[in-house]
Coordinates of C-alpha atoms in Angstrom, one line a residue:
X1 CA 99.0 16.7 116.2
X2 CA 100.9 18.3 113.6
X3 CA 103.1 20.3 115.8
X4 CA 104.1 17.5 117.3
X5 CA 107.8 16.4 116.8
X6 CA 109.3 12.9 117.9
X7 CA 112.9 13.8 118.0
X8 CA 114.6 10.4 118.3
X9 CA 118.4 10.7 119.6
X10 CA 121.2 8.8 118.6
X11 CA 119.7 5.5 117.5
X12 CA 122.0 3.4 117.2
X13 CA 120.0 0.3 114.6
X14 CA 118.4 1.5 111.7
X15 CA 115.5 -1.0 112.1
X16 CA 114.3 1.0 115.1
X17 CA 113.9 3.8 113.4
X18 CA 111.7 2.0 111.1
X19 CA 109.7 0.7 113.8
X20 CA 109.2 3.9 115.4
X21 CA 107.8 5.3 112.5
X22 CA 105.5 2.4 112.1
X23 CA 104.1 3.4 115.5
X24 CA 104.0 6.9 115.0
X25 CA 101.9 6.7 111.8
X26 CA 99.4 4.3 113.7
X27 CA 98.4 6.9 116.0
X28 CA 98.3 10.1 113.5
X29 CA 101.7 11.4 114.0
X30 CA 104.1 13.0 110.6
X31 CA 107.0 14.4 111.9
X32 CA 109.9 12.8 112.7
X33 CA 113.2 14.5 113.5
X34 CA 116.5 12.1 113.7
X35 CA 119.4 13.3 115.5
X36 CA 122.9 11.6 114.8
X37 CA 121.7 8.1 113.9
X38 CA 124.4 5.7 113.5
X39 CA 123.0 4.6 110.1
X40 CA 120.5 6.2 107.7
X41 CA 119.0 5.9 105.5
X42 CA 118.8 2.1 105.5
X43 CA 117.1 -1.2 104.1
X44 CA 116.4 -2.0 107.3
X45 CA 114.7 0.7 108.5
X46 CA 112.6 0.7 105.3
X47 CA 111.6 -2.9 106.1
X48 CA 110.9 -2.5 109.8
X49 CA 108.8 0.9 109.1
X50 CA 106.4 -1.2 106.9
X51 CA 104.2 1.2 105.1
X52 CA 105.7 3.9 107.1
X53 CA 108.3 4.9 104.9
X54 CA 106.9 8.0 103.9
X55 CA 107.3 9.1 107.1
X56 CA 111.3 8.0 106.8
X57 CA 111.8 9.8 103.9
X58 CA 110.6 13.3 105.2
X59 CA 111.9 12.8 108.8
X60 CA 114.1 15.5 109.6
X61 CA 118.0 14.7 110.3
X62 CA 119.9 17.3 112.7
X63 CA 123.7 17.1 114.1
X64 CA 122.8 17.9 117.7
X65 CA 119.4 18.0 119.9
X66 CA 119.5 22.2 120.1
X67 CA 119.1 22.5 116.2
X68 CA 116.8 19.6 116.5
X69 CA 114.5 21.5 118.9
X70 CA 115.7 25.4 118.4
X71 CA 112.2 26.4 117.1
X72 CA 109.9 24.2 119.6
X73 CA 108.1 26.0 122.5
X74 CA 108.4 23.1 124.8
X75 CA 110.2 19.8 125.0
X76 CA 109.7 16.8 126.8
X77 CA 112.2 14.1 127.7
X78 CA 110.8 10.7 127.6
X79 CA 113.2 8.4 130.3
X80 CA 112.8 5.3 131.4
X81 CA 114.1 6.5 134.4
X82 CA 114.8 9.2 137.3
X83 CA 117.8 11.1 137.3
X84 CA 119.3 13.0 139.7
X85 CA 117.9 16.6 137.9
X86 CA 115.6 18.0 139.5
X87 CA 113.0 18.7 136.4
X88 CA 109.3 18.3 137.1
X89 CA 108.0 15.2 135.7
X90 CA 104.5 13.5 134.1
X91 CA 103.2 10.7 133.6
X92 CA 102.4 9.9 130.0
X93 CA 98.7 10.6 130.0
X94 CA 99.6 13.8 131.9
X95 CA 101.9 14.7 129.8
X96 CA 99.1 14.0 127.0
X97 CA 97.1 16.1 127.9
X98 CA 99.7 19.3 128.8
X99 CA 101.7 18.8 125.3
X100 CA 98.7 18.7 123.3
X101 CA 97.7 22.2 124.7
X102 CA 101.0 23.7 123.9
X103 CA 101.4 22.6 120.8
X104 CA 98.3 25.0 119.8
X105 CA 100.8 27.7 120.2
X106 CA 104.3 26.5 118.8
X107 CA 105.9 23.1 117.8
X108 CA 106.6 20.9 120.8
X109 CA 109.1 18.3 121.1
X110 CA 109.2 14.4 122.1
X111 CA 112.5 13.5 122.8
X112 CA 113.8 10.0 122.7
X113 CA 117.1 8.6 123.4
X114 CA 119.9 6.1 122.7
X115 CA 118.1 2.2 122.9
X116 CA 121.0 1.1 125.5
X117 CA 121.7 4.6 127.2
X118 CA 119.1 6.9 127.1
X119 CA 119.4 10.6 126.8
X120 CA 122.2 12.0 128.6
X121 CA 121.6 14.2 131.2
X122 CA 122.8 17.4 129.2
X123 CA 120.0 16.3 126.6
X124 CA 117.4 15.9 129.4
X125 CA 118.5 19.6 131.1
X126 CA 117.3 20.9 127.9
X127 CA 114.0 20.3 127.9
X128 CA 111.4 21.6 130.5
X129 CA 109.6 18.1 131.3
X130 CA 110.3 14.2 132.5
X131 CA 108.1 12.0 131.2
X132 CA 108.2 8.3 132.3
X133 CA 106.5 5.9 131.1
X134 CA 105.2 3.5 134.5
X135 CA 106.7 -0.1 133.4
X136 CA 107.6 -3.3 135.8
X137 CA 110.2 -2.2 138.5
X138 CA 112.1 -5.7 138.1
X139 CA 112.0 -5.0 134.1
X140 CA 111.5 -2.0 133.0
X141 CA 113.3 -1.3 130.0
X142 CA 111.1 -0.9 126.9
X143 CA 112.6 -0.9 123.3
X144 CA 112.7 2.4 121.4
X145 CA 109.4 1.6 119.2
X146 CA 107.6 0.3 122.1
X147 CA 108.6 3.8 123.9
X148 CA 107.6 5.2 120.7
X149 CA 103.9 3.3 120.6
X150 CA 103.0 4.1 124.7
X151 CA 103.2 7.8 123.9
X152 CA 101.9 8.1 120.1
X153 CA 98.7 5.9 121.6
X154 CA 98.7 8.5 124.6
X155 CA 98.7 11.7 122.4
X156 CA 96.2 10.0 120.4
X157 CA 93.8 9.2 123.3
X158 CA 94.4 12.9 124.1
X159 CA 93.2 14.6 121.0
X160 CA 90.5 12.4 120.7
X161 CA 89.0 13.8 123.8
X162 CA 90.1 17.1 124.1
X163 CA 87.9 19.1 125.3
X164 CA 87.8 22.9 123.7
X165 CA 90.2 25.2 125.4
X166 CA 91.5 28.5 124.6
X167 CA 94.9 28.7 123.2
X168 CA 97.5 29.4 125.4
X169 CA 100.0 32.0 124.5
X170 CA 103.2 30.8 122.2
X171 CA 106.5 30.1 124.7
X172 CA 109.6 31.8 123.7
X173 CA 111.7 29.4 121.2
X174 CA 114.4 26.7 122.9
X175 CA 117.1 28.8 121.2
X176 CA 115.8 32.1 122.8
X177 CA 115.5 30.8 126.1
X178 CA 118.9 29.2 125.8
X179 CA 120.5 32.5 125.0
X180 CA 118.9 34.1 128.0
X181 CA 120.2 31.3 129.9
X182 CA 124.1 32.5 129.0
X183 CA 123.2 36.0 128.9
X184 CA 122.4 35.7 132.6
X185 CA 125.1 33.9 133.5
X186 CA 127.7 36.3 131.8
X187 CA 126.2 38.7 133.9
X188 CA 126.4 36.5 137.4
X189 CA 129.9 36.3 136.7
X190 CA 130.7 39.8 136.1
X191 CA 129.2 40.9 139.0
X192 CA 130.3 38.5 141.6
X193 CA 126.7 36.9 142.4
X194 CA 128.4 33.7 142.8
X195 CA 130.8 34.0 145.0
X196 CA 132.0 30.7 146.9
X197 CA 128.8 29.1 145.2
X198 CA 128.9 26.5 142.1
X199 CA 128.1 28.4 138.9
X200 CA 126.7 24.9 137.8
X201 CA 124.5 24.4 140.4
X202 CA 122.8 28.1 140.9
X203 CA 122.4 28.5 137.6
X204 CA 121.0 24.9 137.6
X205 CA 118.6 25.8 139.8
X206 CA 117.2 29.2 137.7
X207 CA 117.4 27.1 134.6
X208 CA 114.6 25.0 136.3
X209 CA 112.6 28.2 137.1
X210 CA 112.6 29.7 134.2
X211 CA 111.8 26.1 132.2
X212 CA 108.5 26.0 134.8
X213 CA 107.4 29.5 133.8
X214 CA 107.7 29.1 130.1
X215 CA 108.2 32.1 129.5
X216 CA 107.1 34.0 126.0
X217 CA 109.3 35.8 123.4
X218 CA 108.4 39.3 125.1
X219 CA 109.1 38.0 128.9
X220 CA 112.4 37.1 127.7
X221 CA 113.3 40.3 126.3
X222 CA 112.4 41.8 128.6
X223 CA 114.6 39.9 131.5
X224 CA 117.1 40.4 129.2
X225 CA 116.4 43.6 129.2
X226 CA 116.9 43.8 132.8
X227 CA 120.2 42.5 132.5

């Protein structure tokens, strides 16, 4: 559990943050990671964190989600929603089960947008995993905490019955597979794959393939190497 990092996006009241923390500590989870929150630090989310403010007061705060998530193997976008991407996607006791085993390797990411927007779909295309949480179709919208609580109780129900499997080996960092990403597509350009095609789109689609493999540090050098 201690390679686990909720990364929460944007939040736009300080109470939620509070909350969030309060649901995270619950279930066994210490590390937050705030990205661009409106307001913080803040009375309120002191109040609304209620016994949790430890866990406010080490939370990490970064200026954008790719320093946020750089140094994490995998990350998982938590959406209340699906999108038009085409990113494979887990239920939250699925996705348990799957982040759990990674995070045995390298820190792993739990990504949590804006309370009235969501992540954008830039934030979601950079992580490898959709993870949506199966609420009422006629009202579906769960608060940030509540978000928070479904998948801290899940992760918890997860390492409680883990069974003992081997380690898997450690993915290549976000920011290493990022670079790869414009490496390649440097050299697309350059040597007129694309043709008539959408840039966005092809390299959309390999973006995809690569996120599914998770590649390690040494794959990636060596498809860089390649190129």
């Amino acid at each position: 559990m201690a390679q686990l990092r909720l990364v929460l996006v944007n939040t736009s009241h300080p109470g939620n943050l509070g909350a969030a923390a309060r649901a995270a500590k619950t279930m066994g989870l210490r590390q937050l990671c705030f990205v661009a929150p409106k307001v913080f630090p803040h009375p309120d989310a002191t109040a609304m964190a209620s016994g949790a403010d430890d866990l406010l007061a080490q939370a990490m705060l970064r200026d954008s989600l790719a320093t946020a998530t750089d140094d994490c193997g995998v990350a998982y976008a938590i959406s209340a929603r699906r999108r038009g991407i085409r990113l494979a996607e887990l239920t939250p006791r699925e996705f348990a089960a799957h982040a759990l085993s990674q995070a045995r390797s390298a820190p792993v990411a739990v990504v949590f947008g804006n309370e009235r927007v969501g992540l954008s779909n830039e934030e979601i295309e950079r992580c490898q995993y959709l993870v949506r949480i199966p609420s009422d179709a006629d009202y579906g919208s769960l608060n940030l905490a509540a978000a928070v609580q479904v998948i801290s109780y899940e992760l918890r129900l997860a390492a409680m019955q883990r069974p003992d499997v081997p380690k898997p080996p450690p993915p290549a960092p976000l920011a290493d597979l990022e670079r790869f990403f414009e490496h390649q597509a440097r050299v697309l350009e350059q040597i007129g794959f694309y043709g008539s095609k959408s840039p966005t789109k092809i390299n959309r689609r390999l973006r995809r393939l690569y996120q599914r493999a998770l590649p390690d540090a040494q794959e990636i050098s060596i498809l860089r190497g390649i190129l």
